Amino acid sequence: MPKFRSKSKSQQSYLKKLGPIFGGCSEEEIRSRTLPQLIKPNLSILFVGINPGLYSAYKGHYYSKKGNYFWPCLVQANLVPSHFGPENDQDCLGLEQSIGFTDIVSRCTRAQSELRDEEFGEGAEKLRAKLLKYNPMVVVFNGKQIYARFVGKKLKDVECGRQSYRLPGCHSVFYTMSNTSPLNAHFPNVQSRMFFYDEIKALIAQQKVSPYWPSDNTTNIKNPTRENSNSDNSVTTRNTNDNSAAVSCSTASSVKSDSGVS
């Protein structure tokens, strides 16, 4: 009698413990986590990713996977202090040129191919609502696929650089850069990517002289509030005393009840 693979086998694989870098957590436990939405009014830059991968969800910080060029590029471009890394993502809100983070889809997956079309559609609507509410100077999509999904274009029709798209009621300008994954062979090191960041900084300078933003954009969030990252009320920050430690499986139940902390 032929054997059939059931979905339950795939689901059972999620229960298996992952490697030691995941602190003994199962894939199911990590998939239940989300990243906080780090956003406030009048940001200099809002970076938009596609969705959290397993390691970033486990650590609770954006672009945590080793080898990702995101943080080294920010440091090289002098957009963040030299010691900044994934554990400083919330600290970026308080920089003089403030930086925020979000994803078009909040659900954690092992691979982007697991995401459904309807998730991108819902995520694009939520992102537009955030942009209208918080009005960042420059919105940077970390990958052409994300921007294509946001505006409903085919990937082949999207080029990197400043985009002509405007969101009615929002004064943001939109920019697309090549994704910062180390698997992106077109840009094999930090230096090869610096022109993206030079263009982003030029856009910030242009936006600062426009009448749409206050002249002083250095306000810090002193008393951050924590909200569910699936909510339309998208200001979400984590406790700044978390010492950037990932949440262990022994506290997984508390993680599941508060998706603002991963």
XYZ file of C-alpha atoms in Angstrom:
262
model
C 0.000 0.000 0.000
C 1.540 3.366 -0.999
C 2.681 5.753 1.675
C 1.321 9.266 1.692
C 2.985 12.227 3.339
C 0.567 14.074 5.499
C 0.804 17.675 6.571
C 1.082 16.425 10.104
C 4.620 15.215 9.379
C 5.601 18.714 8.350
C 3.943 20.087 11.431
C 5.719 17.518 13.564
C 9.059 18.676 12.175
C 8.352 22.112 13.635
C 8.311 20.531 17.088
C 11.896 19.318 16.762
C 14.546 21.306 18.564
C 16.706 23.486 16.353
C 20.481 23.838 16.672
C 22.263 25.234 19.736
C 22.264 28.794 18.332
C 18.493 28.761 18.899
C 18.834 27.977 22.598
C 17.062 24.644 22.404
C 13.854 26.142 21.023
C 11.711 24.274 18.551
C 10.887 25.767 15.181
C 7.241 25.984 16.197
C 8.138 28.134 19.200
C 10.237 30.511 17.126
C 7.645 30.759 14.359
C 5.156 32.012 16.938
C 7.262 35.113 17.573
C 7.167 38.450 15.790
C 9.443 41.465 15.729
C 8.380 44.768 17.288
C 7.405 47.608 14.966
C 10.058 50.268 15.625
C 8.490 53.434 14.294
C 7.681 56.966 15.437
C 6.589 60.199 13.719
C 8.934 61.990 11.310
C 11.691 59.385 11.116
C 14.592 60.182 8.834
C 14.516 56.635 7.444
C 12.051 53.785 7.723
C 13.551 50.493 6.545
C 11.015 47.982 5.256
C 11.951 44.298 5.173
C 9.983 41.369 3.851
C 9.364 39.313 7.041
C 11.326 37.944 10.015
C 13.503 34.910 9.477
C 13.931 32.296 12.187
C 17.131 33.707 13.654
C 15.949 37.322 13.791
C 12.680 36.188 15.382
C 14.634 34.161 17.935
C 16.924 37.083 18.799
C 14.109 39.641 18.705
C 16.100 42.108 16.596
C 16.088 43.128 12.944
C 18.696 41.683 10.558
C 20.298 39.524 13.251
C 21.616 36.716 11.078
C 25.387 36.639 10.872
C 26.699 37.612 7.471
C 23.862 39.997 6.654
C 25.343 43.227 5.347
C 22.646 45.474 6.814
C 24.341 46.662 10.009
C 27.910 46.815 8.628
C 26.575 49.007 5.812
C 24.817 51.364 8.229
C 28.041 51.708 10.215
C 30.177 52.248 7.106
C 27.742 54.918 5.887
C 27.968 56.725 9.263
C 24.219 56.437 9.724
C 24.711 54.736 13.103
C 27.570 54.694 15.665
C 30.393 52.271 14.981
C 29.391 49.893 17.782
C 25.796 49.468 16.623
C 24.454 46.076 15.641
C 21.103 44.239 15.660
C 20.724 44.642 19.426
C 20.680 48.433 18.905
C 17.711 48.516 16.543
C 15.516 50.298 19.096
C 18.309 52.775 19.875
C 18.148 53.924 16.255
C 14.845 55.663 17.028
C 16.717 58.201 19.154
C 19.512 59.059 16.720
C 19.762 62.558 15.267
C 18.945 60.976 11.920
C 16.355 58.638 13.379
C 15.883 55.193 11.863
C 12.911 52.870 12.212
C 12.151 49.303 11.183
C 9.181 47.300 9.998
C 8.378 44.363 7.696
C 5.679 44.119 5.066
C 4.640 40.750 6.589
C 5.017 40.175 10.324
C 4.823 36.356 10.272
C 8.092 34.529 10.857
C 9.040 31.857 8.308
C 12.042 29.745 7.413
C 11.798 30.869 3.774
C 10.113 33.757 1.978
C 8.437 31.278 -0.370
C 6.141 30.286 2.501
C 4.424 33.678 2.428
C 1.032 33.871 0.738
C -0.135 36.495 -1.737
C -2.911 37.600 0.601
C -0.358 38.229 3.343
C 1.522 40.611 1.076
C -1.726 42.358 0.168
C -2.743 42.801 3.790
C 0.787 43.856 4.730
C 0.878 46.496 1.994
C -2.382 48.001 3.257
C -1.073 48.109 6.821
C 2.189 49.666 5.647
C 0.345 52.413 3.789
C -1.608 53.172 6.963
C 1.635 53.422 8.954
C 3.176 55.766 6.406
C 0.161 58.066 6.466
C 0.226 58.123 10.263
C 3.965 58.505 10.876
C 5.207 60.245 7.716
C 8.890 59.157 7.537
C 11.171 61.266 5.366
C 12.563 58.369 3.350
C 11.060 54.880 3.072
C 13.708 52.338 2.075
C 12.683 48.904 0.829
C 15.402 46.356 1.562
C 14.922 44.429 -1.653
C 13.125 44.926 -4.950
C 10.632 42.147 -4.238
C 9.255 44.058 -1.251
C 8.673 47.231 -3.249
C 7.132 45.229 -6.110
C 4.674 43.688 -3.682
C 3.915 47.053 -2.113
C 2.997 48.786 -5.365
C 1.653 45.738 -7.216
C 4.325 45.543 -9.911
C 6.148 42.603 -11.407
C 9.648 42.129 -10.054
C 11.190 42.532 -13.515
C 9.677 46.015 -13.733
C 11.360 47.285 -10.558
C 14.768 48.945 -10.493
C 16.801 50.003 -7.492
C 17.003 53.684 -6.626
C 14.526 56.459 -5.963
C 10.992 55.562 -6.985
C 8.444 57.839 -8.622
C 5.636 56.373 -6.510
C 3.884 58.817 -4.178
C 1.346 57.937 -1.526
C -1.436 60.566 -1.472
C -1.477 62.315 1.887
C 2.073 61.239 2.735
C 5.201 63.330 2.105
C 7.652 60.409 2.158
C 9.941 59.645 -0.747
C 10.482 55.999 -1.650
C 13.757 54.239 -2.334
C 14.578 50.638 -3.187
C 17.958 49.040 -2.592
C 19.224 45.553 -3.269
C 18.546 43.228 -0.342
C 21.346 42.904 2.186
C 21.437 39.105 2.285
C 24.944 37.618 1.852
C 23.387 35.328 -0.773
C 22.981 38.345 -3.062
C 25.999 37.809 -5.299
C 25.531 41.065 -7.219
C 26.879 42.986 -4.219
C 29.414 40.694 -2.510
C 30.701 43.086 0.173
C 29.956 46.250 2.133
C 31.850 48.577 -0.167
C 29.951 47.455 -3.252
C 26.728 48.582 -1.565
C 27.774 52.006 -0.336
C 26.284 53.912 -3.252
C 22.811 52.917 -2.044
C 23.464 54.576 1.297
C 25.028 57.662 -0.288
C 21.818 58.124 -2.276
C 19.676 57.570 0.819
C 21.631 60.231 2.722
C 21.215 62.634 -0.193
C 17.442 62.074 -0.094
C 17.372 62.804 3.640
C 19.221 66.074 3.043
C 16.692 67.045 0.373
C 13.757 66.182 2.582
C 15.102 68.176 5.543
C 14.827 71.446 3.629
C 11.236 70.759 2.622
C 8.437 72.374 4.670
C 6.871 69.089 5.736
C 9.065 68.199 8.728
C 10.104 70.045 11.888
C 13.603 71.503 11.762
C 14.653 69.488 14.819
C 14.080 65.770 14.274
C 16.055 64.592 17.312
C 13.262 63.856 19.793
C 13.799 60.601 21.686
C 11.087 58.261 22.913
C 11.572 58.300 26.686
C 8.558 56.229 27.660
C 7.974 53.758 24.850
C 4.778 51.766 24.707
C 4.523 48.151 23.699
C 1.836 47.025 21.301
C 1.151 43.912 19.300
C 3.058 44.077 16.021
C -0.022 42.870 14.161
C -1.923 45.945 15.278
C -2.453 48.954 13.054
C -1.210 51.083 15.951
C 2.346 50.454 14.966
C 4.523 52.172 17.534
C 6.165 49.253 19.283
C 9.393 49.234 21.237
C 11.071 46.749 23.507
C 12.540 47.162 26.940
C 15.894 48.881 26.499
C 17.314 46.796 29.357
C 16.927 43.496 27.517
C 20.712 43.248 27.087
C 19.929 41.957 23.596
C 19.544 38.424 24.902
C 17.275 36.075 23.012
C 14.335 34.706 24.927
C 14.961 31.126 25.986
C 12.469 28.343 25.544
C 11.885 28.272 29.280
C 10.102 31.608 28.903
C 8.398 30.762 25.620
C 4.932 30.981 27.131
C 5.481 34.622 28.018
C 6.771 35.302 24.517
C 3.633 33.918 22.954
C 1.439 36.114 25.096
C 3.339 39.283 24.150
C 4.334 39.288 20.513
C 6.060 42.645 20.921
C 9.087 40.912 22.422
C 10.944 38.091 20.671
